[in-house]
Coordinates of C-alpha atoms in Angstrom, one line a residue:
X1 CA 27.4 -0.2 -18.4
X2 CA 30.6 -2.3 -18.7
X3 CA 33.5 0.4 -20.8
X4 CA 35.0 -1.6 -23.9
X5 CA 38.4 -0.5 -24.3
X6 CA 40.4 -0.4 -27.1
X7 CA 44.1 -1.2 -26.7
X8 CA 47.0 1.0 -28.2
X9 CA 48.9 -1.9 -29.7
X10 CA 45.8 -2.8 -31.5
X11 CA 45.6 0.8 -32.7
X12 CA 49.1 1.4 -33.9
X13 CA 48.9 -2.7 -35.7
X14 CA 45.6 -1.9 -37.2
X15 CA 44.4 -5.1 -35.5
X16 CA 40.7 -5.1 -35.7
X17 CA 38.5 -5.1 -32.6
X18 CA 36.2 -7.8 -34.7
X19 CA 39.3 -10.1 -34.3
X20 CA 39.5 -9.8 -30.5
X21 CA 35.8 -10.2 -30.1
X22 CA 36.3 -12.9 -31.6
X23 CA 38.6 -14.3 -30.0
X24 CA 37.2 -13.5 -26.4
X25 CA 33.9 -15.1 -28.1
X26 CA 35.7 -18.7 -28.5
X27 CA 37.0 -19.4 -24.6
X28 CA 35.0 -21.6 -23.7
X29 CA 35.7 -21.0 -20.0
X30 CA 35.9 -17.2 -19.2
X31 CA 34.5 -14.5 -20.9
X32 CA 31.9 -13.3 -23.9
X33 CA 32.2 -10.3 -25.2
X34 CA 29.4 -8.3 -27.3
X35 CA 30.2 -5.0 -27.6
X36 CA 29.7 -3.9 -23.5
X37 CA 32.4 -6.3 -22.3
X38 CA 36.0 -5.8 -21.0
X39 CA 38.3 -7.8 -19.1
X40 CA 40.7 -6.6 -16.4
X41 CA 44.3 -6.8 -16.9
X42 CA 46.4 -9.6 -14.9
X43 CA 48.9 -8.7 -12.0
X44 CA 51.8 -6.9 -12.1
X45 CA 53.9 -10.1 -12.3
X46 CA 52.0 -11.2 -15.6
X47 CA 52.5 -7.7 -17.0
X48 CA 56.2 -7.6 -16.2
X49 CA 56.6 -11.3 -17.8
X50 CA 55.3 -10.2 -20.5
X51 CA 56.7 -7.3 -21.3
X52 CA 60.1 -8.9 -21.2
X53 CA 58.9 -11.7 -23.7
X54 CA 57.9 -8.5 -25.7
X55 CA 60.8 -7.6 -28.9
X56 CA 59.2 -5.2 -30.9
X57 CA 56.7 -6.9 -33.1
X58 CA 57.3 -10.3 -31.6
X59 CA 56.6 -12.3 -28.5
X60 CA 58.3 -15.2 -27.4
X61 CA 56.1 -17.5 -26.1
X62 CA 56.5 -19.2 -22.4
X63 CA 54.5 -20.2 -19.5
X64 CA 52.7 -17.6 -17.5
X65 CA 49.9 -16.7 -14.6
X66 CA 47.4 -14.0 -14.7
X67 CA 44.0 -13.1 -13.2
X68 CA 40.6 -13.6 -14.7
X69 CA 38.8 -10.2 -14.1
X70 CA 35.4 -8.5 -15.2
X71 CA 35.4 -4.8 -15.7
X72 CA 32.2 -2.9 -14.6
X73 CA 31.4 0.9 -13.7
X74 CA 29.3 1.9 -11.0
X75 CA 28.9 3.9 -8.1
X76 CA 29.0 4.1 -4.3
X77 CA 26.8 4.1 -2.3
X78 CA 26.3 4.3 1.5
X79 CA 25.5 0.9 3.3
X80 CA 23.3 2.6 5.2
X81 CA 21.6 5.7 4.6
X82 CA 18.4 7.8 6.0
X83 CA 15.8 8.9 2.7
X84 CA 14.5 12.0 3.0
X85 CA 10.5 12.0 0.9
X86 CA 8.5 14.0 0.4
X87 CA 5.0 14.2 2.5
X88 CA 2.9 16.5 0.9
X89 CA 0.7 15.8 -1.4
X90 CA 0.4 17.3 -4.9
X91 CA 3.9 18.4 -6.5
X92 CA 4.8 22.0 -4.7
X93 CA 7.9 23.8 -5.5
X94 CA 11.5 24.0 -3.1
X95 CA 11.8 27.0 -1.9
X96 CA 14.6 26.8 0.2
X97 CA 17.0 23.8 0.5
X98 CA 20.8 23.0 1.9
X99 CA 23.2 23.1 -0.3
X100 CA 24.9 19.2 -1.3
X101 CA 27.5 18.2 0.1
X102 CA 27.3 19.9 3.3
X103 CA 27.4 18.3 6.6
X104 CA 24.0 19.2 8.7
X105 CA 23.3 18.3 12.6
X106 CA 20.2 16.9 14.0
X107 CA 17.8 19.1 13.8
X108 CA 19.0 21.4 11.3
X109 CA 16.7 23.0 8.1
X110 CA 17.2 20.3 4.8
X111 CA 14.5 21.9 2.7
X112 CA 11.4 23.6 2.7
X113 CA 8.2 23.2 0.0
X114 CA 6.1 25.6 -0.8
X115 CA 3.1 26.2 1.4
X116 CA 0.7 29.1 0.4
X117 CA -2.1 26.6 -0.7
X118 CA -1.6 24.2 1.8
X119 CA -2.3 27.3 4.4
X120 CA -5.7 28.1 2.8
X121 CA -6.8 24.7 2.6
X122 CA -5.4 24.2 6.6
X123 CA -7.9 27.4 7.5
X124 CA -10.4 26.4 5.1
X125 CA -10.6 23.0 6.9
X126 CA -10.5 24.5 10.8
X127 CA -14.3 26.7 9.7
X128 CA -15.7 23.1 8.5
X129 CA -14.5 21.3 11.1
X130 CA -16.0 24.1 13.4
X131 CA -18.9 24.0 11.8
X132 CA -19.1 20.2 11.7
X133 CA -18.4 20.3 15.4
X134 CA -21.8 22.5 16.2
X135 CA -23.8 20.3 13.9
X136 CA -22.6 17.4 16.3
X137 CA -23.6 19.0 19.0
X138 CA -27.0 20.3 17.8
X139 CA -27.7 16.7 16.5
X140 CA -26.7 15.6 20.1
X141 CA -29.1 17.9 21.9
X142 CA -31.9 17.0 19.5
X143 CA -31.2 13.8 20.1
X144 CA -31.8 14.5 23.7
X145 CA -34.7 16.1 23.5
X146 CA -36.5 13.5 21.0
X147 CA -35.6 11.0 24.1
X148 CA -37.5 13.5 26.3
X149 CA -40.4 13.5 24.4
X150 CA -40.6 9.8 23.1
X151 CA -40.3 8.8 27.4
X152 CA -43.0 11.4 28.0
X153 CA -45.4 10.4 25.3
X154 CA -44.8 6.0 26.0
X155 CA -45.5 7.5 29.7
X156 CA -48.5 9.0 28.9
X157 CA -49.6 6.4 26.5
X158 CA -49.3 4.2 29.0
X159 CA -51.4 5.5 31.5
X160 CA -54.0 6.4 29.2
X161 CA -54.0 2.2 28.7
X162 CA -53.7 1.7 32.6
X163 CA -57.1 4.1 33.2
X164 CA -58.4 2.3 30.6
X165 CA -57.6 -0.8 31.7
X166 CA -58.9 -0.1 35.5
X167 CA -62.1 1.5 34.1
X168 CA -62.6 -2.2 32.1
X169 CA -62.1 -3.8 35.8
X170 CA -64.3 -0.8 37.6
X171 CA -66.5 -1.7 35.4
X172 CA -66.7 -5.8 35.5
X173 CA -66.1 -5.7 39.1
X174 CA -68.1 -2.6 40.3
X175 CA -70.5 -1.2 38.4
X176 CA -71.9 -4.6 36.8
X177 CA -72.2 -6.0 39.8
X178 CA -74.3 -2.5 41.4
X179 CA -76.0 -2.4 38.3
X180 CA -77.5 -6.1 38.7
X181 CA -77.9 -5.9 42.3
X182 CA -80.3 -2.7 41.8
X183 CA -81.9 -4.2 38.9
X184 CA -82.5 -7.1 41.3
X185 CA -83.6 -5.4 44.4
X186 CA -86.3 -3.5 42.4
X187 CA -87.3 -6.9 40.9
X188 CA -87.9 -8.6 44.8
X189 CA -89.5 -4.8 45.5
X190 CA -91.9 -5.3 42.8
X191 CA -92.7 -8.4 43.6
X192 CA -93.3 -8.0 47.7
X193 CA -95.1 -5.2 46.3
X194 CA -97.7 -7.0 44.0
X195 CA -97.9 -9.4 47.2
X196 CA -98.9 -6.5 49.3
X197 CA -101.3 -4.8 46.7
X198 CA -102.8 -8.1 46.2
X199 CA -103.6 -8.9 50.3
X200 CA -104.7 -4.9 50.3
X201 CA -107.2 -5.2 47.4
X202 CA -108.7 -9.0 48.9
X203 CA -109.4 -7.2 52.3
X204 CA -110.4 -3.9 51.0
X205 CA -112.6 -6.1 48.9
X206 CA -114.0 -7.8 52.1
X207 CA -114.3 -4.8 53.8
X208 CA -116.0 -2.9 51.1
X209 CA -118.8 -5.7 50.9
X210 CA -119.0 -5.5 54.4
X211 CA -119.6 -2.2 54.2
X212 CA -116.4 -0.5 55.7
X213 CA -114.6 1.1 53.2
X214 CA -116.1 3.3 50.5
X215 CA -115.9 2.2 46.8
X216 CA -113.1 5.2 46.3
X217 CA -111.3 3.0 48.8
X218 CA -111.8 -0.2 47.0
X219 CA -110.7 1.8 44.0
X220 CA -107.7 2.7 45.4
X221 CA -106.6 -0.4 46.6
X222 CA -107.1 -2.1 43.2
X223 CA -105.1 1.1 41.3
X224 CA -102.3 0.0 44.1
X225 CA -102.9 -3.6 43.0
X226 CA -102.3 -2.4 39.0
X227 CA -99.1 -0.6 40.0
X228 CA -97.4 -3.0 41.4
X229 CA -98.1 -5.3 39.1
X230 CA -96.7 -2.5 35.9
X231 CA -93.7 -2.0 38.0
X232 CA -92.6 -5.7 38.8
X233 CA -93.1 -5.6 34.7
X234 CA -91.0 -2.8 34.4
X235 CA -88.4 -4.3 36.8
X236 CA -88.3 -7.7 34.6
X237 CA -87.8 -5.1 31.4
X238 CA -85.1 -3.2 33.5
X239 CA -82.9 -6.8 33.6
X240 CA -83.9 -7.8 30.4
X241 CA -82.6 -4.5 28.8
X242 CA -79.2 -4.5 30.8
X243 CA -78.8 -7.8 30.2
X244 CA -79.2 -7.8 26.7
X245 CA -78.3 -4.1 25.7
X246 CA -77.0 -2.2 28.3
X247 CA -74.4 -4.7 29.5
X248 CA -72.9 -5.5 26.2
X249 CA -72.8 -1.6 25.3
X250 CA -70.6 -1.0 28.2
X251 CA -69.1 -4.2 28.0
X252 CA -67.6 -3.6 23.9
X253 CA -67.2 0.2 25.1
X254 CA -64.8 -0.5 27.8
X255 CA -62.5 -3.3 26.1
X256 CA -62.3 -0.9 23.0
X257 CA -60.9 1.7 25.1
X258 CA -58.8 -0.8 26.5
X259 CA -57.6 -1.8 22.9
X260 CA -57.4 1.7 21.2
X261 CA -55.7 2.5 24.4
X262 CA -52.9 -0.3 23.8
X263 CA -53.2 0.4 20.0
X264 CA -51.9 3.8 20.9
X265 CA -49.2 2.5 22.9
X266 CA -47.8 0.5 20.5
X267 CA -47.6 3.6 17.8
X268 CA -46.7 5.6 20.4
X269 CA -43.4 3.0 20.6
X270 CA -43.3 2.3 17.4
X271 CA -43.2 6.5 16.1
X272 CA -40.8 7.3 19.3
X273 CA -38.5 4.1 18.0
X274 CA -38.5 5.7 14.5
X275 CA -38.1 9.5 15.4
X276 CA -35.3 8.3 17.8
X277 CA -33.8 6.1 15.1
X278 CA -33.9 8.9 12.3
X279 CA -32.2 11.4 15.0
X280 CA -29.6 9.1 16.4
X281 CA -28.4 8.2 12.3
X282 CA -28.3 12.0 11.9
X283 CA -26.1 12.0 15.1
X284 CA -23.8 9.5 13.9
X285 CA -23.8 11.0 9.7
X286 CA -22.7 14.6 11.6
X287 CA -20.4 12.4 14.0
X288 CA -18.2 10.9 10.8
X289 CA -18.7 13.9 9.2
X290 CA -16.9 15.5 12.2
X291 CA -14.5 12.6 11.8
X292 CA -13.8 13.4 8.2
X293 CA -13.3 17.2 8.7
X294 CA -10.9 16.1 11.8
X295 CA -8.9 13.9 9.9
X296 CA -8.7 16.4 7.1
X297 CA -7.5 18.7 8.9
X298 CA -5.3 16.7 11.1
X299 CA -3.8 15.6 7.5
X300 CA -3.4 19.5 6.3
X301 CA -1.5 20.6 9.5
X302 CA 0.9 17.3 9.3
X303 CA 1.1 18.9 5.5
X304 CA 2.2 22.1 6.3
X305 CA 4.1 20.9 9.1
X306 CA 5.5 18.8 6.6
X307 CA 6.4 21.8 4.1
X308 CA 9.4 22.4 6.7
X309 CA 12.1 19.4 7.0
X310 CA 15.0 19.0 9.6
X311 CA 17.1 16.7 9.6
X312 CA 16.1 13.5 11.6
X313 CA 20.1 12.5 12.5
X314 CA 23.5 14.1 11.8
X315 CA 25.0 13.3 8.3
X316 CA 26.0 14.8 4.7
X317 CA 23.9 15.9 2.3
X318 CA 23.4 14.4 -0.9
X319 CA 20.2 15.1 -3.1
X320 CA 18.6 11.9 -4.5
X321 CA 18.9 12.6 -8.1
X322 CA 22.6 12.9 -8.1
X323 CA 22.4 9.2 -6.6
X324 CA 20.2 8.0 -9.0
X325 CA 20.1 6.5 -12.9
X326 CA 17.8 7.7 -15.3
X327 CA 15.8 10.9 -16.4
X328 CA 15.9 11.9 -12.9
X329 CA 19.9 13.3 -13.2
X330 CA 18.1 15.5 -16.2
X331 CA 16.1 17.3 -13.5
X332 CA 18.4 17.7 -10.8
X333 CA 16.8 18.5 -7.1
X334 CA 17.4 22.8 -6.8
X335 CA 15.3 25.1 -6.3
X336 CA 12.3 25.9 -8.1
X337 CA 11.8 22.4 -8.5
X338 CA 8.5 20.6 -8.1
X339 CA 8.4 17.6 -6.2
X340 CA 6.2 14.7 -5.6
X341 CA 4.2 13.0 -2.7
X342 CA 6.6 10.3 -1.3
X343 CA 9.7 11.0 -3.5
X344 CA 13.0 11.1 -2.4
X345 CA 14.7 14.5 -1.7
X346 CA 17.8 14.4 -0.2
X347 CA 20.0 11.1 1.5
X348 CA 21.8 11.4 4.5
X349 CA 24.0 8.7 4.3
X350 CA 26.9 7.0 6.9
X351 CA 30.0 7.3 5.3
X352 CA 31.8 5.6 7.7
X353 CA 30.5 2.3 5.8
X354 CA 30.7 2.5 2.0
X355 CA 29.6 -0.2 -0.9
X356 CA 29.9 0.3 -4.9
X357 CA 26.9 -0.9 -6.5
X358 CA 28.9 -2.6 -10.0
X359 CA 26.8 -3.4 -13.1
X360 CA 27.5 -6.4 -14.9
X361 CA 26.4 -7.9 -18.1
X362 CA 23.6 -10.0 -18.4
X363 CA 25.9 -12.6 -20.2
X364 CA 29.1 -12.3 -17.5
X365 CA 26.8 -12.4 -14.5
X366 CA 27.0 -15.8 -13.7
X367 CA 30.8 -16.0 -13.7
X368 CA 30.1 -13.7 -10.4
X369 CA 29.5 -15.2 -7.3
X370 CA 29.7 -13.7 -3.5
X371 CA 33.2 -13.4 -1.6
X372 CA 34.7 -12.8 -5.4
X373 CA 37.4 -10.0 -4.0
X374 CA 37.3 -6.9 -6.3
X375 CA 39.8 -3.7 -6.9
X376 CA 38.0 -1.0 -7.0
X377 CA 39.7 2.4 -9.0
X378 CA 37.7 5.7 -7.7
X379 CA 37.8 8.0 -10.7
X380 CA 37.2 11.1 -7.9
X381 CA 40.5 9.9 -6.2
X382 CA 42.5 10.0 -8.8
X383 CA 42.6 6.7 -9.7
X384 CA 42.7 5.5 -6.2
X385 CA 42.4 1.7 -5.6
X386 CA 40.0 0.0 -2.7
X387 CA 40.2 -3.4 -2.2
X388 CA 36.5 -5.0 -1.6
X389 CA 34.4 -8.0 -1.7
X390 CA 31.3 -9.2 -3.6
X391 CA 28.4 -9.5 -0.6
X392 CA 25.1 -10.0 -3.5
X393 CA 24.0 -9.8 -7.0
X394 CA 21.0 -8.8 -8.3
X395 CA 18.1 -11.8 -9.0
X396 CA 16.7 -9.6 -11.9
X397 CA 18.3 -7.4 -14.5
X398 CA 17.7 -3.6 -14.9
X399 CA 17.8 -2.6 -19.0
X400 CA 19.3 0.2 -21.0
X401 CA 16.6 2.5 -20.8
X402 CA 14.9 3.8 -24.6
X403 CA 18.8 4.7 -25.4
X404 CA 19.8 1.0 -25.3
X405 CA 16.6 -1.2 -24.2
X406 CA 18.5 -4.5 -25.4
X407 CA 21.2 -4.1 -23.0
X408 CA 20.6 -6.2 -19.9
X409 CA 22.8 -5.5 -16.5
X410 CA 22.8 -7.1 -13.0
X411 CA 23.5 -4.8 -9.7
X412 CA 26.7 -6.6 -7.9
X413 CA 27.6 -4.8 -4.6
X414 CA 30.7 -5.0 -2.9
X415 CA 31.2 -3.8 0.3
X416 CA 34.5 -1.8 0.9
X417 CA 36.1 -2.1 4.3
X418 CA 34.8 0.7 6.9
X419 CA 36.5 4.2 7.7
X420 CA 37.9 4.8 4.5
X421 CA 38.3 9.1 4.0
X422 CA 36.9 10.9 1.1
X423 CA 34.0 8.6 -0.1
X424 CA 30.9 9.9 -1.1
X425 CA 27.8 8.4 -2.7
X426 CA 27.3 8.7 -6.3
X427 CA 31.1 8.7 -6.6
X428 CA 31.9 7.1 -10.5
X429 CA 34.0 4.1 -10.0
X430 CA 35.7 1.3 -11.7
X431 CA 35.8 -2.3 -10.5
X432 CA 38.0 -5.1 -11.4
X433 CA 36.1 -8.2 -10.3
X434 CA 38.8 -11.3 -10.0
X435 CA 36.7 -14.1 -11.1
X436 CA 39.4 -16.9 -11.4
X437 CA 43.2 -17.2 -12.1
X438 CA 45.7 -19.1 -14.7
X439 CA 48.5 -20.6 -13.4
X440 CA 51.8 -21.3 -15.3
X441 CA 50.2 -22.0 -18.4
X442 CA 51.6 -20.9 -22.2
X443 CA 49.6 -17.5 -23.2
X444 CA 49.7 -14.8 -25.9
X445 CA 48.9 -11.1 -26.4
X446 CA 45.3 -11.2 -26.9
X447 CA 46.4 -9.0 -29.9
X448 CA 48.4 -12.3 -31.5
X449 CA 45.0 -14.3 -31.9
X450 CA 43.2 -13.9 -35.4
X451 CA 39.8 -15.1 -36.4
X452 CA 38.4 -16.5 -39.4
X453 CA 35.5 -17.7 -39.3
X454 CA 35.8 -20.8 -36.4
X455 CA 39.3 -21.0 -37.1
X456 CA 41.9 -19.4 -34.4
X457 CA 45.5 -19.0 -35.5
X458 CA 48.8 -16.9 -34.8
X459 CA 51.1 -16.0 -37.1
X460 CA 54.7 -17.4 -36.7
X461 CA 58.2 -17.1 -38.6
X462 CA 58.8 -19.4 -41.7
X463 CA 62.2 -19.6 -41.7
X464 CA 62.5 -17.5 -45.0
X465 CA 61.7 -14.3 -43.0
X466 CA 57.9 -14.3 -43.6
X467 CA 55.3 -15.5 -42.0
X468 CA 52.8 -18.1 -41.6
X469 CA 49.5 -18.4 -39.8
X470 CA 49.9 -21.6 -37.4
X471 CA 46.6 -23.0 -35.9
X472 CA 45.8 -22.6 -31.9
X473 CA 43.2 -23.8 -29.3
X474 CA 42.6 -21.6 -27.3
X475 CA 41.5 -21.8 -23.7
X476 CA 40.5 -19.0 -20.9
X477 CA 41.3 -15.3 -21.7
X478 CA 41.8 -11.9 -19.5
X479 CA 41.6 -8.4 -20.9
X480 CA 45.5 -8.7 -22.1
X481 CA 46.6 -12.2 -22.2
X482 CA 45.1 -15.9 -24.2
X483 CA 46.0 -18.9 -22.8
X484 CA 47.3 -21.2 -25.8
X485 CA 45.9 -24.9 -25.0
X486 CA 47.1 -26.3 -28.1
X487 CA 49.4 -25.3 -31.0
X488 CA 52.2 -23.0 -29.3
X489 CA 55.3 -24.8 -27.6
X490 CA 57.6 -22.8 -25.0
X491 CA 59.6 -20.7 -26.9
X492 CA 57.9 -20.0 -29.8
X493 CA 57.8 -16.6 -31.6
X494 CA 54.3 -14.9 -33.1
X495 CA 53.4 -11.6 -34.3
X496 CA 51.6 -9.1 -32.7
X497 CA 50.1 -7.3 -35.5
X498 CA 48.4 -8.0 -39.1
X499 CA 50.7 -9.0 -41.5
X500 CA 51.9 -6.4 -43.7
X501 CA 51.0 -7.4 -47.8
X502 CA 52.9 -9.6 -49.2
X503 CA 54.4 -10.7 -45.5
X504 CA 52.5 -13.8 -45.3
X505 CA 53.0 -17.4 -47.3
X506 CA 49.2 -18.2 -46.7
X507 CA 46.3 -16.6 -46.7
X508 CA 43.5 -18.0 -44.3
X509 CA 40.0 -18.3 -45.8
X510 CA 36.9 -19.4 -43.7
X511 CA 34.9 -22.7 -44.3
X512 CA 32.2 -22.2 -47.0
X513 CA 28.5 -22.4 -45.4
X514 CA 27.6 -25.8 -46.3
X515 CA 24.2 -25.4 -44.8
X516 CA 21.4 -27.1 -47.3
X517 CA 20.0 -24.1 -48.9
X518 CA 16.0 -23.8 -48.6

């Protein structure tokens, strides 16, 4: 926040601070002032002018030249600067920690967090990954094995087709083929047989009635004669019987072997694709679950090996919340202290190469622009001066916080020159931010200039030894000085207080609001 400051000549007058506002509020050029504002004093040469113009309650008016400043607080900060977070998760407690402002080397203890819980988590999380790592490997040898016995049971499955298969061809090619053949040779049998029974019984016939052969003879020859005849009969039956029965019995027997054969193949596929499938997912579920227990406890040792921090590089250290705005300063890093998962813990900051981060009012902000040079007063140095230059302002405002959420600042930050001893971060400081400059123009004590409503006016002598208000135009302002644009000539004598009662010839009243009443 930008300090408004109250000057002692104001004081002692009794000017009023509404008057100055006021006046600040009309220069149409420099500054506006609400409450938060301040302007930086000219140079030294301004200062000395106008002290010498000074006679008591009087000023003699004459031309002068004096700086435009802004005044605005802030802090320094290192341009650039290592963060220290926090990396475990949850909010454990400091335990042990540097102390600030010491100066640690590479490799040296900054802090250590609490790590009891972290420990039992860590142990807890090496038996499930264990345990997740046997699982894995059971599920990998059952795996195996279920490959085993799927190739064993396609095998088998398949040569239960191939017999099957070859027993269907044996079959077509073999056994039909004897089959018909015998069937075929008892049929010519029978038949050279009925021949031969028939030529037997003719001659035995001849014979008999010739009276060579006995009638048992003739008998016999004509039984042989029947027989043949019955069995070429029951060789025709024989065919007829394959043909018809026999042949398609063996015929549907053998291709439904041949079919339940490749039937059974295909569920034999199918059942080792699914028993396979179902052992392989468990594989890969016990796999990620492996994975999940590794990472887990990959993450728990980076935590507890994150409970210890050394420093990464050389440097001094400052804890975070003494570098930053905010409730944070209310709970200071120490000891004791919890702490949260990414937060900042301690800076170690270069500083060789210093900046001051200034904040400037919403409503003075634009009147800043980079390469503006700024004099910088380092309230730890007592009162030490730094020249330095504006290098970037903020886009976006930061606000007052819930003490003062109408109050809108800018960040400015000016980069100091590099190698300057004794700066620190967080360091309070004061800059004067030179914005512009008057040259050799008539100006007043900003005390001289009284408001009344839009009218601006000094008081001058009237010859009689009071005083009379005398209207002014005023132009650009500083914290001390009014440049006079209209109404004051080189010479001229005003007061630098309120008139006393009674002092004045006039009294100044403002306009009446001639605004059309609703």
């Amino acid at each position: 926040m930008i300090q408004h400051r109250t000057y002692p000549d104001a004081r002692r007058r009794g000017f009023a601070a509404g008057k100055i506002l006021a006046v600040v509020i009309a220069v149409p050029v420099v500054l506006v002032g609400v409450g938060f504002l301040a302007f930086g004093g000219g140079d030294d040469t301004a200062e000395t002018t106008t002290a010498a113009a000074t006679t008591g309650d009087w000023y003699a008016v004459r031309p002068i030249s004096f700086d435009l400043t802004i005044t605005a607080n802030g802090e320094l900060e290192a341009r650039d600067k290592v963060e220290i977070k926090s990396r475990v998760h949850g909010r454990p407690a400091i335990i042990e920690i540097v102390e600030e402002g010491s100066f640690v080397r590479e490799g040296d203890l900054l802090f250590r967090l609490e790590s009891d819980e972290t420990a039992k988590e860590l142990e807890q999380a090496r038996l499930d990954t264990e345990r997740a790592r046997a699982d894995k490997i059971a599920a990998e040898q059952e795996l195996e094995i279920q490959i085993n016995e799927a190739d064993s049971a396609r095998k088998a499955a398949e040569v239960k087709l191939s017999l099957a298969q070859l027993d269907l061809q044996k079959w077509k090619k073999g056994d039909v083929v004897t089959r018909r053949n015998e069937l075929q040779l008892a049929l010519e049998k029978a038949k050279r047989r009925v021949e031969r029974a028939k030529r037997d019984y003719e001659l035995s016939q001849e014979l008999y009635d010739q009276q060579f052969i006995s009638l048992n003879e003739l008998e016999d020859a004509e039984i042989e004669q029947i027989e043949a005849t019955d069995a070429l009969a029951t060789a025709k039956l024989n065919i007829e019987v394959y043909e018809k029965y026999e042949f398609l019995k063996d015929k549907q027997q053998f291709e439904s072997d041949v079919e339940q054969a490749e039937a059974e193949l295909e569920r034999t596929i199918n059942k080792n694709q699914s028993t396979l499938a179902r052992h392989r997912s468990d594989l890969e579920s016990k796999k990620q679950q492996l994975s999940i227990r590794e990472q887990r406890l990959q993450e728990l040792e980076e935590q507890l090996a994150s409970t210890e921090v050394r420093a990464p590089q050389a440097g001094l250290v400052v804890y975070a919340s003494s570098v930053e705005r905010g409730w944070r300063r209310n709970d200071p890093i120490s000891e004791g202290r919890q702490v949260r998962f990414g937060e900042t813990v301690i800076l170690l900051p270069d500083t060789r190469q210093m900046a001051a981060n200034l904040r400037v009012h919403e409503a003075l902000i634009g009147q800043v622009q980079i390469g503006q040079r700024v004099a910088l007063v380092i309230d730890a140095m007592r009162g030490r001066t730094i020249q330095g230059e504006v290098v970037n302002k903020a886009v976006t405002p930061e606000d007052g916080g819930w003490w003062n959420p109408n109050l809108r600042e800018y960040e400015v930050r000016v980069e100091l020159p590099e190698g300057i001893e004794g700066l620190k971060p967080a360091m309070r400081c004061q800059g004067q931010i030179f914005i512009g400059r008057v040259e050799d123009a008539l100006a007043v004590p900003v005390q001289a200039v009284h408001t009344v409503g839009e009218k601006r006016f000094v008081y001058v002598p009237d010859g009689g030894g009071r005083v009379k208000p005398k209207p002014v135009t005023i132009g650009r302002a500083s914290e001390s000085l009014v440049e006079i644009e209209k109404g004051l000539d080189p010479g001229d004598r005003v007061l630098l207080r309120d008139p006393r009662p009674g002092e004045s010839t006039e009294t100044v009243e403002s306009e009446p609001d001639t605004a059309p009443t609703a």
